[in-house]
CSV table of C-alpha atoms in Angstrom, one decimal:
chain,number,residue,atom,x,y,z
A,1,UNK,CA,0.0,0.0,0.0
A,2,UNK,CA,2.8,2.4,0.9
A,3,UNK,CA,4.7,1.6,-2.3
A,4,UNK,CA,1.5,2.1,-4.3
A,5,UNK,CA,1.0,5.5,-2.7
A,6,UNK,CA,4.5,6.7,-3.6
A,7,UNK,CA,4.2,5.3,-7.1
A,8,UNK,CA,1.0,7.2,-7.7
A,9,UNK,CA,2.3,10.5,-6.2
A,10,UNK,CA,5.6,10.4,-8.1
A,11,UNK,CA,3.9,9.5,-11.4
A,12,UNK,CA,1.4,12.3,-11.0
A,13,UNK,CA,4.2,14.8,-10.4
A,14,UNK,CA,6.1,13.6,-13.4
A,15,UNK,CA,3.0,13.7,-15.7
A,16,UNK,CA,2.1,17.1,-14.4
A,17,UNK,CA,5.5,18.5,-15.4
A,18,UNK,CA,5.2,17.0,-18.8
A,19,UNK,CA,1.7,18.3,-19.4
A,20,UNK,CA,2.6,21.8,-18.3
A,21,UNK,CA,5.6,21.9,-20.7
A,22,UNK,CA,3.4,20.7,-23.5
A,23,UNK,CA,0.8,23.3,-22.7
A,24,UNK,CA,3.3,26.1,-22.6
A,25,UNK,CA,4.8,25.1,-26.0
A,26,UNK,CA,1.4,24.8,-27.6
A,27,UNK,CA,-0.1,28.0,-26.2
A,28,UNK,CA,1.1,30.6,-28.8
A,29,UNK,CA,0.7,28.2,-31.8
A,30,UNK,CA,-2.9,27.5,-30.7
A,31,UNK,CA,-3.7,31.2,-30.4
A,32,UNK,CA,-2.4,31.7,-34.0
A,33,UNK,CA,-4.3,28.7,-35.3
A,34,UNK,CA,-7.6,29.8,-33.7
A,35,UNK,CA,-7.2,33.3,-35.3
A,36,UNK,CA,-6.5,31.8,-38.7
A,37,UNK,CA,-9.4,29.4,-38.3
A,38,UNK,CA,-11.8,32.3,-37.6
A,39,UNK,CA,-10.6,34.3,-40.6
A,40,UNK,CA,-11.1,31.2,-42.8
A,41,UNK,CA,-14.6,30.6,-41.4
A,42,UNK,CA,-15.5,34.2,-41.9
A,43,UNK,CA,-14.2,34.0,-45.5
A,44,UNK,CA,-16.2,30.9,-46.2
A,45,UNK,CA,-19.3,32.3,-44.7
A,46,UNK,CA,-19.0,35.3,-47.1
A,47,UNK,CA,-18.5,33.4,-50.3
A,48,UNK,CA,-22.2,32.5,-50.9
A,49,UNK,CA,-23.1,36.2,-50.5
A,50,UNK,CA,-20.4,37.3,-52.9
A,51,UNK,CA,-21.4,34.7,-55.5
A,52,UNK,CA,-25.1,35.8,-55.2
A,53,UNK,CA,-24.1,39.5,-55.6
A,54,UNK,CA,-22.1,38.6,-58.8
A,55,UNK,CA,-24.9,36.6,-60.3
A,56,UNK,CA,-27.7,39.0,-59.4
A,57,UNK,CA,-25.8,42.2,-60.0
A,58,UNK,CA,-26.4,43.5,-56.4
A,59,UNK,CA,-24.6,46.6,-55.5
A,60,UNK,CA,-25.0,46.5,-51.7
A,61,UNK,CA,-24.0,43.4,-49.8
A,62,UNK,CA,-26.7,41.9,-47.5
A,63,UNK,CA,-25.8,40.9,-44.0
A,64,UNK,CA,-26.6,37.3,-43.2
A,65,UNK,CA,-28.3,36.8,-39.9
A,66,UNK,CA,-26.5,34.4,-37.7
A,67,UNK,CA,-28.5,31.4,-36.6
A,68,UNK,CA,-29.2,31.5,-32.9
A,69,UNK,CA,-28.2,28.2,-31.2
A,70,UNK,CA,-29.1,27.7,-27.6
A,71,UNK,CA,-27.1,25.0,-25.7
A,72,UNK,CA,-28.9,24.1,-22.4
A,73,UNK,CA,-26.5,22.6,-19.9
A,74,UNK,CA,-22.8,23.4,-19.2
A,75,UNK,CA,-21.3,20.0,-18.4
A,76,UNK,CA,-19.6,17.4,-20.6
A,77,UNK,CA,-22.1,17.2,-23.4
A,78,UNK,CA,-23.0,20.9,-23.5
A,79,UNK,CA,-19.3,22.1,-23.4
A,80,UNK,CA,-18.4,19.6,-26.1
A,81,UNK,CA,-21.2,21.0,-28.3
A,82,UNK,CA,-19.9,24.5,-27.5
A,83,UNK,CA,-16.4,23.7,-28.7
A,84,UNK,CA,-17.7,22.4,-32.0
A,85,UNK,CA,-19.3,25.8,-32.8
A,86,UNK,CA,-16.1,27.7,-32.0
A,87,UNK,CA,-15.0,30.2,-34.7
A,88,UNK,CA,-18.1,29.6,-36.8
A,89,UNK,CA,-19.7,33.0,-37.7
A,90,UNK,CA,-22.8,31.4,-39.0
A,91,UNK,CA,-24.0,30.9,-35.5
A,92,UNK,CA,-24.8,33.0,-32.5
A,93,UNK,CA,-24.3,30.5,-29.6
A,94,UNK,CA,-25.9,31.0,-26.2
A,95,UNK,CA,-25.1,28.7,-23.3
A,96,UNK,CA,-27.7,28.5,-20.5
A,97,UNK,CA,-26.8,26.9,-17.1
A,98,UNK,CA,-28.0,27.5,-13.6
A,99,UNK,CA,-24.4,27.7,-12.3
A,100,UNK,CA,-21.5,30.0,-13.1
A,101,UNK,CA,-19.2,27.0,-13.0
A,102,UNK,CA,-18.7,23.4,-14.1
A,103,UNK,CA,-17.6,20.5,-11.8
A,104,UNK,CA,-15.7,17.5,-12.8
A,105,UNK,CA,-18.4,15.2,-11.6
A,106,UNK,CA,-16.5,11.9,-11.7
A,107,UNK,CA,-14.0,13.2,-9.1
A,108,UNK,CA,-16.2,15.3,-6.7
A,109,UNK,CA,-16.9,12.6,-4.2
A,110,UNK,CA,-13.4,13.2,-2.8
A,111,UNK,CA,-14.6,16.6,-1.7
A,112,UNK,CA,-16.8,15.0,1.0
A,113,UNK,CA,-13.5,14.2,2.8
A,114,UNK,CA,-11.2,16.9,1.3
A,115,UNK,CA,-13.2,20.0,0.5
A,116,UNK,CA,-10.0,22.0,0.0
A,117,UNK,CA,-9.6,20.3,-3.4
A,118,UNK,CA,-12.8,22.0,-4.7
A,119,UNK,CA,-10.9,24.6,-6.8
A,120,UNK,CA,-9.0,21.8,-8.6
A,121,UNK,CA,-12.3,20.2,-9.7
A,122,UNK,CA,-14.5,23.2,-10.4
A,123,UNK,CA,-13.9,26.2,-12.7
A,124,UNK,CA,-15.9,29.0,-14.2
A,125,UNK,CA,-17.7,28.2,-17.4
A,126,UNK,CA,-15.4,28.9,-20.3
A,127,UNK,CA,-15.8,32.2,-22.1
A,128,UNK,CA,-15.3,32.9,-25.8
A,129,UNK,CA,-17.3,34.0,-28.8
A,130,UNK,CA,-20.5,32.5,-27.2
A,131,UNK,CA,-22.8,34.2,-24.7
A,132,UNK,CA,-23.5,32.8,-21.3
A,133,UNK,CA,-26.8,33.1,-19.4
A,134,UNK,CA,-26.9,31.9,-15.8
A,135,UNK,CA,-30.4,30.6,-15.4
A,136,UNK,CA,-32.7,27.5,-15.0
A,137,UNK,CA,-34.6,26.6,-18.1
A,138,UNK,CA,-38.2,25.7,-17.2
A,139,UNK,CA,-39.9,25.2,-20.6
A,140,UNK,CA,-38.9,24.8,-24.2
A,141,UNK,CA,-41.4,25.5,-26.9
A,142,UNK,CA,-40.9,24.5,-30.5
A,143,UNK,CA,-44.1,24.5,-32.5
A,144,UNK,CA,-44.7,26.0,-35.9
A,145,UNK,CA,-43.1,29.5,-35.8
A,146,UNK,CA,-42.6,29.6,-32.0
A,147,UNK,CA,-39.2,28.6,-30.9
A,148,UNK,CA,-38.7,29.9,-27.4
A,149,UNK,CA,-36.9,29.1,-24.2
A,150,UNK,CA,-38.3,30.2,-20.8
A,151,UNK,CA,-35.9,30.4,-18.0
A,152,UNK,CA,-35.5,31.8,-14.5
A,153,UNK,CA,-32.5,34.1,-14.0
A,154,UNK,CA,-30.3,32.8,-11.3
A,155,UNK,CA,-29.4,36.3,-10.0
A,156,UNK,CA,-32.7,38.1,-10.1
A,157,UNK,CA,-35.1,35.1,-10.0
A,158,UNK,CA,-37.1,36.8,-12.8
A,159,UNK,CA,-38.7,34.7,-15.5
A,160,UNK,CA,-37.4,35.5,-19.0
A,161,UNK,CA,-37.7,34.2,-22.5
A,162,UNK,CA,-35.3,33.7,-25.4
A,163,UNK,CA,-35.9,33.0,-29.1
A,164,UNK,CA,-33.9,30.4,-30.9
A,165,UNK,CA,-33.4,28.8,-34.3
A,166,UNK,CA,-31.8,25.6,-33.0
A,167,UNK,CA,-31.5,24.1,-29.6
A,168,UNK,CA,-29.2,21.4,-28.0
A,169,UNK,CA,-30.5,19.9,-24.8
A,170,UNK,CA,-27.6,18.7,-22.6
A,171,UNK,CA,-29.1,19.0,-19.1
A,172,UNK,CA,-27.8,15.7,-17.8
A,173,UNK,CA,-29.1,14.0,-14.7
A,174,UNK,CA,-30.0,15.2,-11.2
A,175,UNK,CA,-28.2,13.2,-8.6
A,176,UNK,CA,-28.9,13.1,-4.9
A,177,UNK,CA,-27.3,15.9,-2.8
A,178,UNK,CA,-24.4,16.7,-2.5
A,179,UNK,CA,-23.4,15.2,-5.9
A,180,UNK,CA,-25.7,17.6,-7.7
A,181,UNK,CA,-25.7,21.2,-6.2
A,182,UNK,CA,-28.8,22.9,-4.7
A,183,UNK,CA,-30.3,25.9,-6.4
A,184,UNK,CA,-28.7,28.2,-3.9
A,185,UNK,CA,-25.2,26.9,-4.8
A,186,UNK,CA,-25.0,28.6,-8.2
A,187,UNK,CA,-21.7,30.4,-7.5
A,188,UNK,CA,-18.3,28.9,-6.9
A,189,UNK,CA,-18.2,30.4,-3.4
A,190,UNK,CA,-21.5,29.0,-2.4
A,191,UNK,CA,-20.6,25.5,-3.7
A,192,UNK,CA,-17.2,25.5,-2.1
A,193,UNK,CA,-18.8,26.4,1.3
A,194,UNK,CA,-21.4,23.6,0.8
A,195,UNK,CA,-18.6,21.0,0.4
A,196,UNK,CA,-17.0,22.3,3.6
A,197,UNK,CA,-20.3,21.9,5.5
A,198,UNK,CA,-20.7,18.4,4.1
A,199,UNK,CA,-17.1,17.5,5.2
A,200,UNK,CA,-17.7,18.9,8.7
A,201,UNK,CA,-20.9,16.8,9.0
A,202,UNK,CA,-19.0,13.7,8.0
A,203,UNK,CA,-16.2,14.5,10.4
A,204,UNK,CA,-18.6,14.7,13.3
A,205,UNK,CA,-20.4,11.5,12.4
A,206,UNK,CA,-19.5,8.3,14.1
A,207,UNK,CA,-21.8,6.1,12.0
A,208,UNK,CA,-22.6,6.5,8.3
A,209,UNK,CA,-25.2,4.7,6.2
A,210,UNK,CA,-24.7,4.7,2.4
A,211,UNK,CA,-27.8,3.6,0.6
A,212,UNK,CA,-27.0,2.3,-2.9
A,213,UNK,CA,-24.1,0.2,-4.1
A,214,UNK,CA,-23.7,1.6,-7.6
A,215,UNK,CA,-20.6,3.5,-8.7
A,216,UNK,CA,-21.5,6.6,-6.6
A,217,UNK,CA,-22.2,4.7,-3.4
A,218,UNK,CA,-19.2,2.4,-3.8
A,219,UNK,CA,-16.8,5.3,-4.5
A,220,UNK,CA,-18.2,7.4,-1.6
A,221,UNK,CA,-17.8,4.5,0.8
A,222,UNK,CA,-14.2,4.0,-0.4
A,223,UNK,CA,-13.4,7.7,0.0
A,224,UNK,CA,-14.6,7.7,3.6
A,225,UNK,CA,-12.9,4.5,4.7
A,226,UNK,CA,-9.7,5.5,3.0
A,227,UNK,CA,-9.7,9.0,4.6
A,228,UNK,CA,-10.9,7.9,8.0
A,229,UNK,CA,-9.0,4.7,8.9
A,230,UNK,CA,-10.3,1.9,11.1
A,231,UNK,CA,-8.6,3.3,14.2
A,232,UNK,CA,-10.6,6.5,14.0
A,233,UNK,CA,-13.8,4.8,15.1
A,234,UNK,CA,-16.1,5.5,12.1
A,235,UNK,CA,-18.6,2.8,11.2
A,236,UNK,CA,-19.6,2.7,7.5
A,237,UNK,CA,-22.4,0.5,6.3
A,238,UNK,CA,-23.3,0.2,2.6
A,239,UNK,CA,-26.7,-1.2,1.6
A,240,UNK,CA,-27.9,-2.3,-1.8
A,241,UNK,CA,-30.7,-4.5,-3.2
A,242,UNK,CA,-28.4,-6.1,-5.7
A,243,UNK,CA,-26.4,-9.2,-4.5
A,244,UNK,CA,-23.2,-7.4,-5.7
A,245,UNK,CA,-21.7,-4.0,-5.9
A,246,UNK,CA,-21.7,-1.9,-9.1
A,247,UNK,CA,-24.2,-4.3,-10.8
A,248,UNK,CA,-24.3,-2.1,-14.0
A,249,UNK,CA,-20.6,-3.0,-14.6
A,250,UNK,CA,-21.0,-6.3,-16.5
A,251,UNK,CA,-17.8,-7.9,-15.4
A,252,UNK,CA,-18.1,-9.5,-11.9
A,253,UNK,CA,-14.4,-9.0,-11.3
A,254,UNK,CA,-14.9,-5.3,-10.7
A,255,UNK,CA,-17.5,-6.1,-8.1
A,256,UNK,CA,-15.4,-8.7,-6.4
A,257,UNK,CA,-12.4,-6.4,-6.2
A,258,UNK,CA,-14.4,-3.5,-4.8
A,259,UNK,CA,-16.2,-5.7,-2.2
A,260,UNK,CA,-12.9,-7.2,-1.0
A,261,UNK,CA,-11.3,-3.8,-0.8
A,262,UNK,CA,-14.1,-2.3,1.2
A,263,UNK,CA,-14.4,-5.2,3.6
A,264,UNK,CA,-10.7,-5.2,4.3
A,265,UNK,CA,-11.0,-1.6,5.5
A,266,UNK,CA,-13.9,-2.2,7.8
A,267,UNK,CA,-16.9,-1.2,5.7
A,268,UNK,CA,-19.9,-3.4,6.4
A,269,UNK,CA,-21.8,-4.5,3.2
A,270,UNK,CA,-25.4,-5.5,3.3
A,271,UNK,CA,-26.1,-6.7,-0.2
A,272,UNK,CA,-29.3,-8.2,-1.5
A,273,UNK,CA,-31.3,-6.1,1.1
A,274,UNK,CA,-34.3,-4.2,0.0
A,275,UNK,CA,-35.2,-0.9,1.6
A,276,UNK,CA,-38.7,-0.1,2.9
A,277,UNK,CA,-38.1,3.5,3.9
A,278,UNK,CA,-35.3,5.9,5.0
A,279,UNK,CA,-34.7,9.4,6.3
A,280,UNK,CA,-31.6,11.5,7.3
A,281,UNK,CA,-30.9,9.4,10.4
A,282,UNK,CA,-32.0,5.8,9.7
A,283,UNK,CA,-33.3,3.3,7.2
A,284,UNK,CA,-35.8,0.4,7.5
A,285,UNK,CA,-35.1,-2.8,5.6
A,286,UNK,CA,-37.8,-4.9,3.9
A,287,UNK,CA,-38.0,-7.4,6.8
A,288,UNK,CA,-38.5,-4.6,9.3
A,289,UNK,CA,-35.0,-4.1,10.8
A,290,UNK,CA,-34.2,-0.5,11.5
A,291,UNK,CA,-30.6,0.8,11.1
A,292,UNK,CA,-29.7,4.1,12.7
A,293,UNK,CA,-26.8,6.4,11.9
A,294,UNK,CA,-25.5,9.9,12.5
A,295,UNK,CA,-25.4,10.5,8.7
A,296,UNK,CA,-27.2,9.0,5.8
A,297,UNK,CA,-26.1,9.3,2.1
A,298,UNK,CA,-28.7,8.3,-0.5
A,299,UNK,CA,-26.8,7.2,-3.6
A,300,UNK,CA,-29.6,6.1,-5.9
A,301,UNK,CA,-32.7,7.6,-7.6
A,302,UNK,CA,-30.9,10.0,-10.0
A,303,UNK,CA,-33.3,11.4,-12.6
A,304,UNK,CA,-32.7,12.9,-16.1
A,305,UNK,CA,-33.4,16.6,-16.4
A,306,UNK,CA,-35.9,16.1,-19.3
A,307,UNK,CA,-38.6,18.3,-17.7
A,308,UNK,CA,-38.1,21.5,-19.8
A,309,UNK,CA,-38.9,19.7,-23.0
A,310,UNK,CA,-42.0,17.9,-21.7
A,311,UNK,CA,-43.3,20.6,-19.5
A,312,UNK,CA,-45.7,22.0,-22.1
A,313,UNK,CA,-47.6,18.8,-22.7
A,314,UNK,CA,-47.2,16.4,-19.7
A,315,UNK,CA,-50.6,14.8,-20.1
A,316,UNK,CA,-49.8,13.4,-23.5
A,317,UNK,CA,-46.9,11.3,-22.2
A,318,UNK,CA,-47.5,7.8,-20.9
A,319,UNK,CA,-44.5,5.5,-20.6
A,320,UNK,CA,-45.3,1.9,-21.5
A,321,UNK,CA,-43.7,-1.2,-20.2
A,322,UNK,CA,-41.6,-1.4,-23.4
A,323,UNK,CA,-40.0,1.9,-22.7
A,324,UNK,CA,-41.8,4.1,-25.3
A,325,UNK,CA,-44.5,6.6,-24.9
A,326,UNK,CA,-48.0,6.6,-26.3
A,327,UNK,CA,-50.4,9.4,-26.8
A,328,UNK,CA,-51.9,11.6,-29.4
A,329,UNK,CA,-50.4,14.6,-31.1
A,330,UNK,CA,-46.9,15.9,-31.3
A,331,UNK,CA,-45.5,14.2,-28.2
A,332,UNK,CA,-42.0,13.8,-26.9
A,333,UNK,CA,-41.0,10.1,-26.5
A,334,UNK,CA,-39.4,9.0,-23.2
A,335,UNK,CA,-37.9,5.7,-22.2
A,336,UNK,CA,-38.6,4.0,-18.9
A,337,UNK,CA,-36.1,6.1,-17.1
A,338,UNK,CA,-37.6,9.3,-18.4
A,339,UNK,CA,-34.7,10.0,-20.8
A,340,UNK,CA,-35.7,11.6,-24.1
A,341,UNK,CA,-35.6,9.2,-27.0
A,342,UNK,CA,-33.7,10.5,-30.0
A,343,UNK,CA,-33.1,9.2,-33.5
A,344,UNK,CA,-29.7,7.9,-34.7
A,345,UNK,CA,-28.7,11.5,-35.4
A,346,UNK,CA,-29.6,12.6,-31.9
A,347,UNK,CA,-32.5,14.6,-33.1
A,348,UNK,CA,-35.7,14.8,-31.1
A,349,UNK,CA,-38.6,13.2,-33.2
A,350,UNK,CA,-41.3,15.8,-34.1
A,351,UNK,CA,-38.9,18.6,-33.2
A,352,UNK,CA,-36.6,19.1,-36.3
A,353,UNK,CA,-34.6,21.9,-34.8
A,354,UNK,CA,-33.9,20.3,-31.4
A,355,UNK,CA,-31.1,17.8,-30.6
A,356,UNK,CA,-30.5,16.1,-27.4
A,357,UNK,CA,-27.3,14.6,-26.0
A,358,UNK,CA,-25.7,13.3,-22.8
A,359,UNK,CA,-27.3,11.6,-19.8
A,360,UNK,CA,-30.8,13.2,-20.6
A,361,UNK,CA,-30.8,11.4,-24.0
A,362,UNK,CA,-31.7,7.9,-25.0
A,363,UNK,CA,-30.1,7.0,-28.3
A,364,UNK,CA,-31.4,3.9,-30.1
A,365,UNK,CA,-28.1,2.1,-29.9
A,366,UNK,CA,-27.2,2.3,-26.2
A,367,UNK,CA,-28.3,3.2,-22.7
A,368,UNK,CA,-24.9,3.7,-21.0
A,369,UNK,CA,-24.5,7.0,-19.1
A,370,UNK,CA,-20.9,8.0,-19.2
A,371,UNK,CA,-19.1,11.4,-19.5
A,372,UNK,CA,-17.1,10.0,-22.4
A,373,UNK,CA,-20.3,9.1,-24.3
A,374,UNK,CA,-21.9,12.4,-23.4
A,375,UNK,CA,-19.1,14.3,-24.9
A,376,UNK,CA,-19.1,12.4,-28.2
A,377,UNK,CA,-22.9,12.9,-28.4
A,378,UNK,CA,-22.4,16.6,-27.8
A,379,UNK,CA,-20.1,16.8,-30.7
A,380,UNK,CA,-22.5,14.9,-33.0
A,381,UNK,CA,-25.4,17.0,-32.0
A,382,UNK,CA,-23.5,20.3,-32.8
A,383,UNK,CA,-22.2,18.8,-36.1
A,384,UNK,CA,-25.7,18.0,-37.1
A,385,UNK,CA,-27.0,21.5,-36.3
A,386,UNK,CA,-24.3,22.9,-38.6
A,387,UNK,CA,-25.2,20.3,-41.3
A,388,UNK,CA,-28.9,21.1,-41.0
A,389,UNK,CA,-28.1,24.8,-41.8
A,390,UNK,CA,-25.7,24.1,-44.7
A,391,UNK,CA,-27.9,21.3,-46.2
A,392,UNK,CA,-25.3,18.5,-45.8
A,393,UNK,CA,-26.2,14.9,-44.7
A,394,UNK,CA,-26.3,14.2,-41.0
A,395,UNK,CA,-23.7,12.2,-39.2
A,396,UNK,CA,-25.0,9.2,-37.3
A,397,UNK,CA,-24.2,8.2,-33.7
A,398,UNK,CA,-22.1,6.3,-32.9
A,399,UNK,CA,-20.9,5.0,-36.3
A,400,UNK,CA,-19.7,8.3,-37.8
A,401,UNK,CA,-18.1,9.4,-34.5
A,402,UNK,CA,-16.2,6.1,-34.0
A,403,UNK,CA,-14.9,5.4,-37.5
A,404,UNK,CA,-17.6,2.9,-38.3
A,405,UNK,CA,-18.0,1.1,-35.0
A,406,UNK,CA,-21.6,0.1,-34.1
A,407,UNK,CA,-21.0,0.4,-30.4
A,408,UNK,CA,-19.3,3.0,-28.2
A,409,UNK,CA,-16.4,1.8,-26.1
A,410,UNK,CA,-17.1,1.2,-22.4
A,411,UNK,CA,-14.2,2.9,-20.6
A,412,UNK,CA,-14.4,3.7,-16.9
A,413,UNK,CA,-12.4,3.9,-13.7
A,414,UNK,CA,-13.9,2.9,-10.4
A,415,UNK,CA,-12.0,4.8,-7.7
A,416,UNK,CA,-11.3,3.1,-4.4
A,417,UNK,CA,-9.8,5.8,-2.3
A,418,UNK,CA,-6.8,7.9,-3.4
A,419,UNK,CA,-4.4,5.2,-4.5
A,420,UNK,CA,-6.5,2.2,-5.7
A,421,UNK,CA,-9.3,1.3,-8.0
A,422,UNK,CA,-10.3,-0.6,-11.1
A,423,UNK,CA,-9.8,0.5,-14.7
A,424,UNK,CA,-11.9,-1.1,-17.5
A,425,UNK,CA,-11.6,-0.9,-21.3
A,426,UNK,CA,-14.4,-3.0,-22.7
A,427,UNK,CA,-13.5,-6.5,-21.6
A,428,UNK,CA,-10.1,-5.6,-20.2
A,429,UNK,CA,-10.1,-5.2,-16.4
A,430,UNK,CA,-7.0,-3.9,-14.5
A,431,UNK,CA,-7.3,-3.4,-10.7
A,432,UNK,CA,-4.7,-1.7,-8.5
A,433,UNK,CA,-2.7,1.5,-8.2
A,434,UNK,CA,-2.5,2.0,-12.0
A,435,UNK,CA,-6.3,2.8,-12.0
A,436,UNK,CA,-5.7,5.7,-9.6
A,437,UNK,CA,-3.0,7.1,-11.8
A,438,UNK,CA,-5.1,6.8,-15.0
A,439,UNK,CA,-8.0,8.5,-13.3
A,440,UNK,CA,-5.8,11.4,-12.3
A,441,UNK,CA,-4.5,11.8,-15.9
A,442,UNK,CA,-8.1,11.6,-17.2
A,443,UNK,CA,-9.3,14.2,-14.7
A,444,UNK,CA,-6.4,16.7,-15.1
A,445,UNK,CA,-6.4,16.6,-19.0
A,446,UNK,CA,-10.2,16.5,-19.3
A,447,UNK,CA,-10.6,19.6,-17.1
A,448,UNK,CA,-8.0,21.4,-19.3
A,449,UNK,CA,-9.9,20.4,-22.4
A,450,UNK,CA,-13.1,21.8,-21.0
A,451,UNK,CA,-11.2,25.0,-20.3
A,452,UNK,CA,-10.0,25.1,-23.9
A,453,UNK,CA,-6.3,24.6,-22.9
A,454,UNK,CA,-4.1,23.3,-25.8
A,455,UNK,CA,-2.7,20.4,-23.8
A,456,UNK,CA,-6.2,19.1,-23.0
A,457,UNK,CA,-7.5,19.5,-26.5
A,458,UNK,CA,-4.4,17.7,-28.0
A,459,UNK,CA,-4.3,14.8,-25.6
A,460,UNK,CA,-8.0,14.1,-25.9
A,461,UNK,CA,-8.0,14.4,-29.7
A,462,UNK,CA,-5.3,11.7,-29.7
A,463,UNK,CA,-6.8,9.7,-26.9
A,464,UNK,CA,-10.3,9.6,-28.5
A,465,UNK,CA,-8.8,8.4,-31.8
A,466,UNK,CA,-6.7,5.6,-30.1
A,467,UNK,CA,-9.8,4.6,-28.0
A,468,UNK,CA,-12.0,4.2,-31.0
A,469,UNK,CA,-9.2,2.3,-32.9
A,470,UNK,CA,-8.6,-0.2,-30.1
A,471,UNK,CA,-12.3,-0.7,-29.5
A,472,UNK,CA,-12.9,-1.5,-33.1
A,473,UNK,CA,-9.8,-3.8,-33.5
A,474,UNK,CA,-8.0,-5.4,-30.6
A,475,UNK,CA,-10.3,-4.7,-27.6
A,476,UNK,CA,-13.9,-4.8,-28.8
A,477,UNK,CA,-16.9,-4.5,-26.5
A,478,UNK,CA,-18.5,-7.5,-25.1
A,479,UNK,CA,-21.1,-8.8,-27.5
A,480,UNK,CA,-24.7,-8.0,-26.6
A,481,UNK,CA,-26.8,-10.9,-25.4
A,482,UNK,CA,-29.6,-11.8,-27.8
């Protein structure tokens, strides 16, 4: 364990130095390339107008109105869509999000124990040629000639409207607190303070109940038992209805490693136990046993933020047992989890100018909810908006984004404290300290990409290409069961 810790820390320091040097060398060339790209896009945007003037003998040039694209949601999918529109003068892009910041969600559970790391995992939303509105979208109307977003301004609490030509919905999912912030935590300062309060509550607690043994519950339990060792007197109990941890991860090796790791550090596992009810101090199991604790974390019940798109016509939506909706009229289709069903181009049926991506979307080819998948979908959605305007054929998800593969790669890292975990690439499973190092690299470079830093953009451009190549050739996904 000690050797693993030193290995991870030393490797992190080494990679940090390498990444910072790469970023410094690329900074000036990236600024020049962005400037040249904008000049080129402006020139290309003006060519059709010049050709029309020559053919029609027009003396005065006509200004082309930029298409207004509203991107709702400033996390993985939304920011990926935003980057796609960069330097394109054909579009006026407006990002709407309730918060002034984005968080690197896969890493924030560590803040329950170490809130001082918050500013390494959360940054202001990136600025650029796009506009940013800090507000909560309540309804989206797209019927005939009415294309309108209604939102509540986060600062003034006033209800406002905004007209759009095209819209990309990337609102993600709402997790149980504190994974998803409260409405009052719209600023960096407020969110940082909330993590400090959560950490103080955990520090005072002697007994902790964690309800839910998925990735969130498992990683949270691991963070707590890793930070507060056995000799500090904290009792951690994790409860889940499934007979094994992280049941959505198909390979049982991941579950076995996580269960063994937690048990060896004093975490009590109650698997295969159904819950009857719970509150902030206790839970009641199906057979009537009551478990009490100083602190209870609920790590299940996350819901997609599909409300804004279905708010105008909720009565027309009835989810069937097959996961589709029935009803008359121009309805939005949802799957059983209330995610919005989209076509292979990530377009919303019956809404030709609206695309949907990320955790709120249900593409026909998959149901996995991963940040990596969300980003790819965000890029596809933005690309298809641009193709809709220019009259080019749509790209299809995931085939056209993965060089022809019919399935997206399953790539994830399950963190087990600061210096252990499990990394998975489709059917390849690697437990141990290497997983911790890989997650740090993914985290550090991904945040830089979301901030628009050259090192992040370059590494992930290369990393995505390699990932798709390996998934298509040497490490394919596990075949679906028929």
